[in-house]
Amino acid sequence: MTLKTCVFGASGYAGIELISMLQQHPQFSLCAAYVSQHSADDGVLLRDLYPRYPYLDDLTLQAAGPEQIADAAQNMDVIFLATPHEFSHDVIPQLLAGKAKVMDLSGAFRIKNATVFEQFYGFPHLHAGLLEQAVYGLTDWHQDAIAQANLVAVPGCYPTASLLALKPVVNMLDSSVRPVINATSGVSGAGRKAALKTSLCEVSLQAYGVLGHRHLPEIESWLGAEVIFTPHLGNFKRGILATVTAKLKSGVSESDVQQAFEQAYAANTQVRLSKDFPKVDDVAHTARCDIAWKYQVSSGYIVISSAIDNLLKGAAAQALQCANLACGLDKNSGLPL
Ligand SMILES: NC(=O)C1=CN([C@@H]2O[C@H](COP(=O)(O)OP(=O)(O)OC[C@H]3O[C@@H](n4cnc5c(N)ncnc54)[C@H](OP(=O)(O)O)[C@@H]3O)[C@@H](O)[C@H]2O)C=CC1
Ligand SMILES: CC(=O)N[C@@H](CCC(=O)OP(=O)(O)O)C(=O)O
């Protein structure tokens, strides 16, 4: 079985990771790599843009105008959107009119509440029906729903790291104390477009989006609990480390916590539980998430740390897992393990 697929936003950091995996995937056949309608990269060979990626062959970037969008809607089995939120929001209704399943890496369909969406994304959501229908693609927790989905909202990078750390213990949380998530991302999290504040020479280590980042409502709604979330930008290229401090209900034992994490992830080779606290370099260029925790029974506080590659488990690899599941394939087919 060969499934036809294409990538919009193919020249971006998440897009190139997707292309690189799709080129070696046993079931997906990559048919087109699109950039925006008036992109300076229209007609450019991807291997000239990204010489370090293997298997790019003669793949050429194409501008996506109305004709290409209509063609994708009609002919593709799976469409990946590694594009700005606004583009995904606008184009998805048309792309879903054909037979294709759509994997959207943007935030356009992750938050069910349209009022909250507008507050955090700065533009109104005009597709209430599709917003309702979209499945949140946290593959380690929503596998069955993703398998039935036509539209998957692939989670953001910080929410992926935060939710994988907190979901196992969510039912044990002391509801009077909000979990505190401090997470640091490498600069590739900001995408490829040049900007002074995300230029590696300018970046030090700094909190941003304090008490107002758009990933706050995403984390809260998919966790089912309020949190304090503070993202930080660090002067390294890729990876996210999220360190979470939470208070558990009185009476929760060490073995309750151990059992909760094991039940959640023991059968999942992509989430590695360890006693040593994780480092970003150990997961960079992989689809894995490394998690460690320490629980102080006497105070009820737990510290959980999780590390992912923001471009892979936090974006492209999780999107590919979603596509695999939605197409009835092995979840980890074609992933860098
Ligand atoms: N970087 C990360 O760690 C993560 C990113 N994401 C999400 O994935 C998506 C892509 O992110 P990332 O790869 O970092 O971004 P980049 O800025 O690196 O790439 C964006 C891509 O989209 C194209 N593009 C830009 N504007 C438009 C437009 N109006 N219409 C169509 N295509 C357009 C760009 O090409 P061109 O400008 O030449 O048209 C480029 O190919 C975003 O929604 C982002 O929020 C999600 C999780 C993690
Ligand atoms: C370091 C950095 O700038 N990171 C990005 C998040 C990247 C991501 O996951 O983005 P989406 O939700 O847009 O898909 C940010 O804070 O906006």
PDB file of C-alpha atoms in Angstrom, residues 58-186:
ATOM      1  CA  ASP A  58      15.839  16.430  -6.621  1.00  0.00           C
ATOM      2  CA  LEU A  59      12.915  17.575  -4.508  1.00  0.00           C
ATOM      3  CA  THR A  60      12.000  21.134  -5.479  1.00  0.00           C
ATOM      4  CA  LEU A  61       9.951  23.581  -3.428  1.00  0.00           C
ATOM      5  CA  GLN A  62       6.770  24.781  -5.147  1.00  0.00           C
ATOM      6  CA  ALA A  63       4.652  27.820  -4.393  1.00  0.00           C
ATOM      7  CA  ALA A  64       1.199  26.830  -3.169  1.00  0.00           C
ATOM      8  CA  GLY A  65      -1.477  28.864  -4.921  1.00  0.00           C
ATOM      9  CA  PRO A  66      -5.157  27.974  -5.352  1.00  0.00           C
ATOM     10  CA  GLU A  67      -4.341  25.384  -8.049  1.00  0.00           C
ATOM     11  CA  GLN A  68      -1.868  23.458  -5.870  1.00  0.00           C
ATOM     12  CA  ILE A  69      -4.216  23.595  -2.887  1.00  0.00           C
ATOM     13  CA  ALA A  70      -7.085  22.210  -4.981  1.00  0.00           C
ATOM     14  CA  ASP A  71      -4.789  19.504  -6.353  1.00  0.00           C
ATOM     15  CA  ALA A  72      -3.707  18.471  -2.854  1.00  0.00           C
ATOM     16  CA  ALA A  73      -7.325  18.349  -1.691  1.00  0.00           C
ATOM     17  CA  GLN A  74      -8.283  16.117  -4.579  1.00  0.00           C
ATOM     18  CA  ASN A  75      -5.327  13.774  -4.871  1.00  0.00           C
ATOM     19  CA  MET A  76      -3.554  13.308  -1.552  1.00  0.00           C
ATOM     20  CA  ASP A  77      -4.232  10.692   1.130  1.00  0.00           C
ATOM     21  CA  VAL A  78      -2.443  12.603   3.879  1.00  0.00           C
ATOM     22  CA  ILE A  79      -1.567  16.315   3.995  1.00  0.00           C
ATOM     23  CA  PHE A  80       0.867  17.794   6.512  1.00  0.00           C
ATOM     24  CA  LEU A  81       0.670  21.500   7.351  1.00  0.00           C
ATOM     25  CA  ALA A  82       3.857  22.859   8.926  1.00  0.00           C
ATOM     26  CA  THR A  83       2.631  26.400   8.335  1.00  0.00           C
ATOM     27  CA  PRO A  84       1.627  29.507  10.323  1.00  0.00           C
ATOM     28  CA  HIS A  85      -1.599  29.197  12.351  1.00  0.00           C
ATOM     29  CA  GLU A  86      -3.458  31.625  10.063  1.00  0.00           C
ATOM     30  CA  PHE A  87      -2.674  29.667   6.879  1.00  0.00           C
ATOM     31  CA  SER A  88      -3.739  26.373   8.483  1.00  0.00           C
ATOM     32  CA  HIS A  89      -6.933  27.946   9.791  1.00  0.00           C
ATOM     33  CA  ASP A  90      -7.840  29.324   6.356  1.00  0.00           C
ATOM     34  CA  VAL A  91      -6.949  26.353   4.157  1.00  0.00           C
ATOM     35  CA  ILE A  92      -8.034  23.329   6.201  1.00  0.00           C
ATOM     36  CA  PRO A  93     -11.747  23.420   5.268  1.00  0.00           C
ATOM     37  CA  GLN A  94     -10.809  23.173   1.602  1.00  0.00           C
ATOM     38  CA  LEU A  95      -8.181  20.467   2.148  1.00  0.00           C
ATOM     39  CA  LEU A  96     -10.671  18.338   4.088  1.00  0.00           C
ATOM     40  CA  ALA A  97     -13.229  18.459   1.276  1.00  0.00           C
ATOM     41  CA  GLY A  98     -11.335  15.698  -0.566  1.00  0.00           C
ATOM     42  CA  LYS A  99     -10.297  12.270   0.734  1.00  0.00           C
ATOM     43  CA  ALA A 100      -7.179  13.438   2.576  1.00  0.00           C
ATOM     44  CA  LYS A 101      -6.543  13.269   6.280  1.00  0.00           C
ATOM     45  CA  VAL A 102      -4.916  16.459   7.514  1.00  0.00           C
ATOM     46  CA  MET A 103      -2.160  16.658  10.135  1.00  0.00           C
ATOM     47  CA  ASP A 104      -1.866  20.283  11.245  1.00  0.00           C
ATOM     48  CA  LEU A 105       1.300  21.186  13.149  1.00  0.00           C
ATOM     49  CA  SER A 106       0.092  24.716  13.872  1.00  0.00           C
ATOM     50  CA  GLY A 107      -2.026  25.776  16.829  1.00  0.00           C
ATOM     51  CA  ALA A 108      -5.098  26.556  14.694  1.00  0.00           C
ATOM     52  CA  PHE A 109      -7.236  23.618  15.868  1.00  0.00           C
ATOM     53  CA  ARG A 110      -5.821  22.711  19.301  1.00  0.00           C
ATOM     54  CA  ILE A 111      -8.062  24.806  21.553  1.00  0.00           C
ATOM     55  CA  LYS A 112     -11.760  23.918  21.510  1.00  0.00           C
ATOM     56  CA  ASN A 113     -13.005  27.158  23.052  1.00  0.00           C
ATOM     57  CA  ALA A 114     -13.157  29.742  20.230  1.00  0.00           C
ATOM     58  CA  THR A 115     -13.201  32.691  22.647  1.00  0.00           C
ATOM     59  CA  VAL A 116     -10.049  31.503  24.381  1.00  0.00           C
ATOM     60  CA  PHE A 117      -8.529  30.796  20.953  1.00  0.00           C
ATOM     61  CA  GLU A 118      -9.073  34.385  19.791  1.00  0.00           C
ATOM     62  CA  GLN A 119      -7.719  35.774  23.049  1.00  0.00           C
ATOM     63  CA  PHE A 120      -4.418  33.874  22.688  1.00  0.00           C
ATOM     64  CA  TYR A 121      -3.980  33.728  18.887  1.00  0.00           C
ATOM     65  CA  GLY A 122      -5.202  37.211  18.054  1.00  0.00           C
ATOM     66  CA  PHE A 123      -7.673  36.293  15.312  1.00  0.00           C
ATOM     67  CA  PRO A 124     -11.175  34.826  15.387  1.00  0.00           C
ATOM     68  CA  HIS A 125     -11.780  31.147  14.699  1.00  0.00           C
ATOM     69  CA  LEU A 126     -14.238  30.824  11.834  1.00  0.00           C
ATOM     70  CA  HIS A 127     -14.646  27.037  11.645  1.00  0.00           C
ATOM     71  CA  ALA A 128     -16.530  25.977  14.755  1.00  0.00           C
ATOM     72  CA  GLY A 129     -17.597  22.616  13.302  1.00  0.00           C
ATOM     73  CA  LEU A 130     -14.067  21.588  12.393  1.00  0.00           C
ATOM     74  CA  LEU A 131     -12.732  22.869  15.701  1.00  0.00           C
ATOM     75  CA  GLU A 132     -15.152  20.503  17.400  1.00  0.00           C
ATOM     76  CA  GLN A 133     -14.201  17.638  15.107  1.00  0.00           C
ATOM     77  CA  ALA A 134     -10.388  18.034  15.356  1.00  0.00           C
ATOM     78  CA  VAL A 135      -8.606  15.398  17.428  1.00  0.00           C
ATOM     79  CA  TYR A 136      -5.738  16.475  19.684  1.00  0.00           C
ATOM     80  CA  GLY A 137      -2.754  14.447  18.526  1.00  0.00           C
ATOM     81  CA  LEU A 138      -0.957  13.621  21.765  1.00  0.00           C
ATOM     82  CA  THR A 139      -0.101  10.168  20.485  1.00  0.00           C
ATOM     83  CA  ASP A 140       0.857   8.589  23.807  1.00  0.00           C
ATOM     84  CA  TRP A 141      -2.578   9.368  25.278  1.00  0.00           C
ATOM     85  CA  HIS A 142      -5.086   9.765  22.426  1.00  0.00           C
ATOM     86  CA  GLN A 143      -4.147   6.862  20.187  1.00  0.00           C
ATOM     87  CA  ASP A 144      -7.701   5.541  19.618  1.00  0.00           C
ATOM     88  CA  ALA A 145      -9.217   8.925  18.744  1.00  0.00           C
ATOM     89  CA  ILE A 146      -6.337   9.732  16.370  1.00  0.00           C
ATOM     90  CA  ALA A 147      -6.918   6.426  14.571  1.00  0.00           C
ATOM     91  CA  GLN A 148     -10.448   7.638  13.658  1.00  0.00           C
ATOM     92  CA  ALA A 149      -9.513  11.239  12.831  1.00  0.00           C
ATOM     93  CA  ASN A 150      -9.642  13.178   9.571  1.00  0.00           C
ATOM     94  CA  LEU A 151      -8.198  16.309  11.150  1.00  0.00           C
ATOM     95  CA  VAL A 152      -5.459  16.067  13.753  1.00  0.00           C
ATOM     96  CA  ALA A 153      -4.255  19.098  15.704  1.00  0.00           C
ATOM     97  CA  VAL A 154      -0.690  18.076  16.466  1.00  0.00           C
ATOM     98  CA  PRO A 155       0.238  19.401  19.944  1.00  0.00           C
ATOM     99  CA  GLY A 156       2.652  22.272  20.532  1.00  0.00           C
ATOM    100  CA  CYS A 157       6.172  21.522  21.693  1.00  0.00           C
ATOM    101  CA  TYR A 158       5.857  22.840  25.272  1.00  0.00           C
ATOM    102  CA  PRO A 159       2.443  21.184  25.762  1.00  0.00           C
ATOM    103  CA  THR A 160       3.871  17.847  24.587  1.00  0.00           C
ATOM    104  CA  ALA A 161       6.720  17.959  27.119  1.00  0.00           C
ATOM    105  CA  SER A 162       4.452  19.287  29.904  1.00  0.00           C
ATOM    106  CA  LEU A 163       1.526  16.912  29.352  1.00  0.00           C
ATOM    107  CA  LEU A 164       3.714  13.818  29.098  1.00  0.00           C
ATOM    108  CA  ALA A 165       5.218  14.763  32.472  1.00  0.00           C
ATOM    109  CA  LEU A 166       1.982  15.624  34.283  1.00  0.00           C
ATOM    110  CA  LYS A 167      -0.761  13.416  32.875  1.00  0.00           C
ATOM    111  CA  PRO A 168       0.243  10.260  34.756  1.00  0.00           C
ATOM    112  CA  VAL A 169      -0.297  12.020  38.118  1.00  0.00           C
ATOM    113  CA  VAL A 170      -3.176  14.346  37.246  1.00  0.00           C
ATOM    114  CA  ASN A 171      -5.662  12.425  39.390  1.00  0.00           C
ATOM    115  CA  MET A 172      -3.321  12.627  42.373  1.00  0.00           C
ATOM    116  CA  LEU A 173      -2.850  16.417  42.299  1.00  0.00           C
ATOM    117  CA  ASP A 174      -3.712  18.492  45.374  1.00  0.00           C
ATOM    118  CA  SER A 175      -6.327  20.709  43.731  1.00  0.00           C
ATOM    119  CA  SER A 176      -5.487  23.692  45.947  1.00  0.00           C
ATOM    120  CA  VAL A 177      -1.947  24.031  44.498  1.00  0.00           C
ATOM    121  CA  ARG A 178      -1.355  24.658  40.792  1.00  0.00           C
ATOM    122  CA  PRO A 179       1.518  22.706  39.201  1.00  0.00           C
ATOM    123  CA  VAL A 180       4.349  25.029  38.157  1.00  0.00           C
ATOM    124  CA  ILE A 181       5.947  24.297  34.779  1.00  0.00           C
ATOM    125  CA  ASN A 182       9.270  25.908  33.915  1.00  0.00           C
ATOM    126  CA  ALA A 183      10.352  24.938  30.424  1.00  0.00           C
ATOM    127  CA  THR A 184      13.311  25.958  28.289  1.00  0.00           C
ATOM    128  CA  SER A 185      13.392  25.668  24.513  1.00  0.00           C
ATOM    129  CA  GLY A 186      16.207  25.930  22.013  1.00  0.00           C
TER     130      GLY A 186
END
